[in-house]
Tab-separated table of C-alpha atoms in Angstrom:
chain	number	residue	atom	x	y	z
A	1	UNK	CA	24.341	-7.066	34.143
A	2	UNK	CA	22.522	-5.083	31.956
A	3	UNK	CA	20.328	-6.856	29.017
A	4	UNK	CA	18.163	-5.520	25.963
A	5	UNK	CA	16.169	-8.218	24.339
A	6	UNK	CA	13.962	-7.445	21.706
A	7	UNK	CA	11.416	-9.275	19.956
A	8	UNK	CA	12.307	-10.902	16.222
A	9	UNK	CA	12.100	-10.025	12.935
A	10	UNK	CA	9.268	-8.528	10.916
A	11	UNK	CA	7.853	-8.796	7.259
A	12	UNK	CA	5.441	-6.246	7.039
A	13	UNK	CA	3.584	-4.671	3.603
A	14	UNK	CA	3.703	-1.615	2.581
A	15	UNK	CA	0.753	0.172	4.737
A	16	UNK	CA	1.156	-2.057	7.838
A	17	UNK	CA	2.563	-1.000	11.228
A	18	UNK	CA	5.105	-2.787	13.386
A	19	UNK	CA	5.562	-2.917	17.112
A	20	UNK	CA	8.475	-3.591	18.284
A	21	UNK	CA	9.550	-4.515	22.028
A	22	UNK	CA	12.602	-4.651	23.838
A	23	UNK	CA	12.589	-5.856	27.298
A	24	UNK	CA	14.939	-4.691	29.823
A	25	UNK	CA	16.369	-6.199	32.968
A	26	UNK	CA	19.683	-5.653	35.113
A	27	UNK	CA	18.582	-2.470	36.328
A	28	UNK	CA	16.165	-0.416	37.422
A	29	UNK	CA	13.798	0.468	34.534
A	30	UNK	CA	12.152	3.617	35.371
A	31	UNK	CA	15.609	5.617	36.012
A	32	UNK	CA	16.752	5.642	32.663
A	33	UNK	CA	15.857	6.771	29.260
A	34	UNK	CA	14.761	4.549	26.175
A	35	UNK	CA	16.127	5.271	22.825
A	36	UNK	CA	15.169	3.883	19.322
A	37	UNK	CA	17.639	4.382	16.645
A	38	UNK	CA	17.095	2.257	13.369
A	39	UNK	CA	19.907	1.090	10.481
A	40	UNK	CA	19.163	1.027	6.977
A	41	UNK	CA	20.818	-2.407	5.343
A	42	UNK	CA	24.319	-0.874	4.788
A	43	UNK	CA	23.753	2.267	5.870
A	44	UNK	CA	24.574	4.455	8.740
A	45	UNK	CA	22.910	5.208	12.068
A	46	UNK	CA	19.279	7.074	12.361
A	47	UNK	CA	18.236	8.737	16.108
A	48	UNK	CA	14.304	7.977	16.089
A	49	UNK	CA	13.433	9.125	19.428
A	50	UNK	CA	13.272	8.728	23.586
A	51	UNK	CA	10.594	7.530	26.046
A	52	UNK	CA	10.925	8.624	30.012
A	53	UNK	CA	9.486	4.954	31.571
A	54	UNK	CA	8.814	7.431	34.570
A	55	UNK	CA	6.662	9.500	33.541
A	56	UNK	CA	5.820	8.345	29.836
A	57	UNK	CA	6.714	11.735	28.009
A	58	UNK	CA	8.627	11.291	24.743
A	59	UNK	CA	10.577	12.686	21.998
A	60	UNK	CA	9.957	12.055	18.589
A	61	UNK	CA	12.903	13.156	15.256
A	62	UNK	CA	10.382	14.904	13.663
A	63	UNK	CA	10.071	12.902	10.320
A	64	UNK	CA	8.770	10.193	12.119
A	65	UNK	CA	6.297	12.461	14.607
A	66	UNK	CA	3.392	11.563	13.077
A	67	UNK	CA	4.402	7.982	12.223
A	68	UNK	CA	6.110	6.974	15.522
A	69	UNK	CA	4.836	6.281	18.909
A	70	UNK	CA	7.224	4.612	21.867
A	71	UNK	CA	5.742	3.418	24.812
A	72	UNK	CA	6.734	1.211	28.098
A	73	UNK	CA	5.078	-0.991	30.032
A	74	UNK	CA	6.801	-0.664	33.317
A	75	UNK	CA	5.294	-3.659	35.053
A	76	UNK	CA	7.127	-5.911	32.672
A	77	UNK	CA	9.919	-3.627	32.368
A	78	UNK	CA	9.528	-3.232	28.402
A	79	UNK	CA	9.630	-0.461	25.702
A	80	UNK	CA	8.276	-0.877	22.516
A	81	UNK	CA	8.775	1.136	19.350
A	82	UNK	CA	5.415	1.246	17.164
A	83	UNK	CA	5.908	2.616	13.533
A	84	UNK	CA	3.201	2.867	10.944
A	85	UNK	CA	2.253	3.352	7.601
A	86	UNK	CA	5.636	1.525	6.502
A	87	UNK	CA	7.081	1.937	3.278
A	88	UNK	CA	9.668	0.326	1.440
A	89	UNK	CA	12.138	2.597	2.967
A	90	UNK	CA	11.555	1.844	6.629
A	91	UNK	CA	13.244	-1.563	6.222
A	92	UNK	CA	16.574	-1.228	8.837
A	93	UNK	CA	17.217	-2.260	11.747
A	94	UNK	CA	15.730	-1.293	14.789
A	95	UNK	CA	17.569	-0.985	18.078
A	96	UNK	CA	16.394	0.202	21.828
A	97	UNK	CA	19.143	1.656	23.688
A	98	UNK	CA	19.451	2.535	27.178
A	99	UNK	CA	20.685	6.128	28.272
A	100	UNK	CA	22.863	6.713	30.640
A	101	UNK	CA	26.319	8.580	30.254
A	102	UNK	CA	25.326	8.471	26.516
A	103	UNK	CA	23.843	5.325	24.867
A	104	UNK	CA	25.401	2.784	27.155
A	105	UNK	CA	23.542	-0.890	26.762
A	106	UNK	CA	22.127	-1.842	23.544
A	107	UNK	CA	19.554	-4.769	22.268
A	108	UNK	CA	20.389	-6.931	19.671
A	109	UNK	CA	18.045	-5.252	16.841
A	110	UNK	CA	15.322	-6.607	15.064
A	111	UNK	CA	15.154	-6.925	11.552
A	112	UNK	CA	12.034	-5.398	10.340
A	113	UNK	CA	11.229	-5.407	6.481
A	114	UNK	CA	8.591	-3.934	4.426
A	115	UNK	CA	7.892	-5.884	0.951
A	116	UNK	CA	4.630	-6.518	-1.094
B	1	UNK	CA	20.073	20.104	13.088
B	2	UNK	CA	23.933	19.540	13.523
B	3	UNK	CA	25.213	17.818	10.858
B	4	UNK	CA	28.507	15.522	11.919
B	5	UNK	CA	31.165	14.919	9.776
B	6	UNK	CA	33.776	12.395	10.094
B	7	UNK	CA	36.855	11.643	7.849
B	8	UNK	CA	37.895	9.658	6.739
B	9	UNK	CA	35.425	7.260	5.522
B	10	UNK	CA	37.001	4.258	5.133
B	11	UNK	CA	40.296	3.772	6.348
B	12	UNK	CA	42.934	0.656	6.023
B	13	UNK	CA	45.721	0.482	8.738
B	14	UNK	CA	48.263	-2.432	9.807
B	15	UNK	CA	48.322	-3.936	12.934
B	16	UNK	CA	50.047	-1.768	15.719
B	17	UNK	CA	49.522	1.182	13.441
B	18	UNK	CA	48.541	4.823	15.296
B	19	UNK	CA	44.604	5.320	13.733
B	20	UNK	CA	42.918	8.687	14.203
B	21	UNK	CA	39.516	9.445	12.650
B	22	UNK	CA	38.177	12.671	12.654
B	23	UNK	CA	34.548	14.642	13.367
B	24	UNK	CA	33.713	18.085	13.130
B	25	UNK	CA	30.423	19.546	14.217
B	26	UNK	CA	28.083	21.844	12.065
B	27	UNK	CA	27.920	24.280	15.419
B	28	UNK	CA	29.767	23.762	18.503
B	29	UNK	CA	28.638	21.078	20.619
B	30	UNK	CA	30.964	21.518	23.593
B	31	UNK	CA	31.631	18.244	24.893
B	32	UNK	CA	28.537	16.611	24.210
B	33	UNK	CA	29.957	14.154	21.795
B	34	UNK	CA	30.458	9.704	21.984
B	35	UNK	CA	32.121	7.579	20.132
B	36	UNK	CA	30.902	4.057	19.425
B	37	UNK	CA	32.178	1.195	17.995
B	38	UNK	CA	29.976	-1.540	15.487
B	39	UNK	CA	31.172	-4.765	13.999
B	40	UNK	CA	30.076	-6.344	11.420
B	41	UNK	CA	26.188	-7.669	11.948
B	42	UNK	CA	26.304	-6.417	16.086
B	43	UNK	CA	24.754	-3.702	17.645
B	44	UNK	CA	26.796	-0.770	18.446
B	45	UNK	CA	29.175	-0.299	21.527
B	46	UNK	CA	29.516	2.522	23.260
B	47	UNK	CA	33.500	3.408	23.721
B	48	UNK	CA	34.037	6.917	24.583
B	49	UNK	CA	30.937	9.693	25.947
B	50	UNK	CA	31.603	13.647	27.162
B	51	UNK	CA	34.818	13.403	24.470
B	52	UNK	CA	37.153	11.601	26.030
B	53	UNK	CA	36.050	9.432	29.057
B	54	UNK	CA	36.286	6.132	27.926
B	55	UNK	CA	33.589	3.433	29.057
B	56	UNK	CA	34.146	1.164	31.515
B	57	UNK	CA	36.089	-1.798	30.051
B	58	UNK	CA	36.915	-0.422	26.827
B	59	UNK	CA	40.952	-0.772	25.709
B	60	UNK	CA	42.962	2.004	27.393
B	61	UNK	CA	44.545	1.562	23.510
B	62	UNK	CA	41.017	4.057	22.621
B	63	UNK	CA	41.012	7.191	23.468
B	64	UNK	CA	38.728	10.851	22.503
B	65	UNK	CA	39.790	14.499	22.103
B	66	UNK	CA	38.345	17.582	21.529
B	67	UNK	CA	35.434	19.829	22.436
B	68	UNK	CA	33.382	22.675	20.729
B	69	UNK	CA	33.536	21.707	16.770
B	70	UNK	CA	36.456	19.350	16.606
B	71	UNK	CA	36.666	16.153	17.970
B	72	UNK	CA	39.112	12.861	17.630
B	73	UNK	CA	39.445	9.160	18.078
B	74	UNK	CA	42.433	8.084	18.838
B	75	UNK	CA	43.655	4.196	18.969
B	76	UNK	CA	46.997	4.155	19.593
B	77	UNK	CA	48.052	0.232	18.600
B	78	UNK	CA	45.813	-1.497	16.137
B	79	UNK	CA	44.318	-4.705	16.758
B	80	UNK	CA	42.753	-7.010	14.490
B	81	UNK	CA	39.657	-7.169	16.632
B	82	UNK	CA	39.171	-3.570	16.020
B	83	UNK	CA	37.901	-4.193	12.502
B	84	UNK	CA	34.691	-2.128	12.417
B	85	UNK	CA	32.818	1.134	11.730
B	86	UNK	CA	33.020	4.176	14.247
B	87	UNK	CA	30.817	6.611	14.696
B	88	UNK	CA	30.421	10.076	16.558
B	89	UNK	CA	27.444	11.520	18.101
B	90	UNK	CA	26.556	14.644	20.072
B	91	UNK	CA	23.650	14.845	22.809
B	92	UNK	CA	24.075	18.196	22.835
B	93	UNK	CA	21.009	19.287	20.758
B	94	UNK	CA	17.686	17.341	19.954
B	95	UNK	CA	17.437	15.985	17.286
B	96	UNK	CA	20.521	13.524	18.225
B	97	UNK	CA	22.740	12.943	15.089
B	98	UNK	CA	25.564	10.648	14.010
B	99	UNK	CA	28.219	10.950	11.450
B	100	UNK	CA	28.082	9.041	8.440
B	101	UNK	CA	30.659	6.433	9.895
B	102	UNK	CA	34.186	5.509	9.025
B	103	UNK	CA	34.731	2.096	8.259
B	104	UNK	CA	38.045	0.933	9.455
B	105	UNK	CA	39.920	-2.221	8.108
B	106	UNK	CA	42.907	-3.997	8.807
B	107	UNK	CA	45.519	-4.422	6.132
């Protein structure tokens, strides 16, 4: 079956960057898009982006473009989601998604928080 | 960007109750709209993609209508376990968007 692990939470200052991973088995990696889509504590859903594992290309929501870079590794089968020059407002959330039909599988999130 | 909006936003229902939540489109979107499903503290769950096929192993009790602007969720007996928030999304256009949620609860 399909699985979505990601790494664990993050306390990050204000000014830091965070990578994120989320490692993907069950399937084959390359086929299928990767998308990162963050929650703000109580808030609703936020569509960050999508990596191709194929060929690498990406697609960024554009407040994050210059902020935001995803990236795989396929040899591990693994996506990570690198965001930085956090601010208090980035704390959420952050989920990697798999694309199929729509976003079909779903990792567990990892709690990332920005605080001085 | 298309903005989604659902109604209601919070919504209390008894068990066995008919539930339908709504979510209209800023621009038509043809069928390129799912429906997902998130408890409390769990990821999301994907019920219902191109409108109204539902996923694999979802209740037959879910079900989606609609295409171009208008879409709806449909569950047709209330359960308790379907305490959550639902959300719509459409893949039609980049950026992808979701509406605001409507939190459901069980009276």
């Amino acid at each position: 079956q399909v699985q979505l692990v990601q790494s664990g939470a993050e306390v990050k200052k204000p000014g830091a960057s965070v990578k994120v991973s989320c490692k993907a088995s069950g399937y084959t990696f390359i086929n299928y898009y990767m998308h990162w889509v963050r929650q703000a504590p109580g808030q609703g859903l936020e569509w960050m982006g999508w990596i191709n594992p194929n060929s690498g290309g990406a697609n960024y929501v554009q407040k994050f473009q210059d902020r935001v870079t995803m990236t795989t590794d396929t040899s591990i089968n693994t996506a990570y989601m690198e965001l930085s020059r956090l601010r208090s407002d980035d704390t959420a959330v952050y989920y990697c998604a798999r694309d199929d039909t729509a976003l079909e599988d779903w990792g567990q999130g990892t709690l990332v928080t920005v605080s001085s | 960007d298309i903005q989604l909006t659902q109604s209601p936003s919070f919504l209390s229902a008894s068990v066995g109750d008919r539930v339908t939540i709504t979510c209209r489109a800023s621009r038509g979107i043809s069928s390129y709209l799912a429906w997902y499903q998130q408890k409390p503290g769990k990821a999301p769950k994907l019920l219902i993609y191109a409108a109204s096929t539902l996923q694999y192993g979802v209740p037959s009790r879910f079900s989606g209508s609609g295409s171009g602007t208008e879409f709806t969720l449909t569950i047709s007996s209330l359960q308790p376990e379907d305490l959550a928030t639902y959300y719509c999304q459409q893949l039609n256009s980049y950026p992808i968007t979701f509406g605001q949620g409507t939190r459901l609860e069980i009276k």
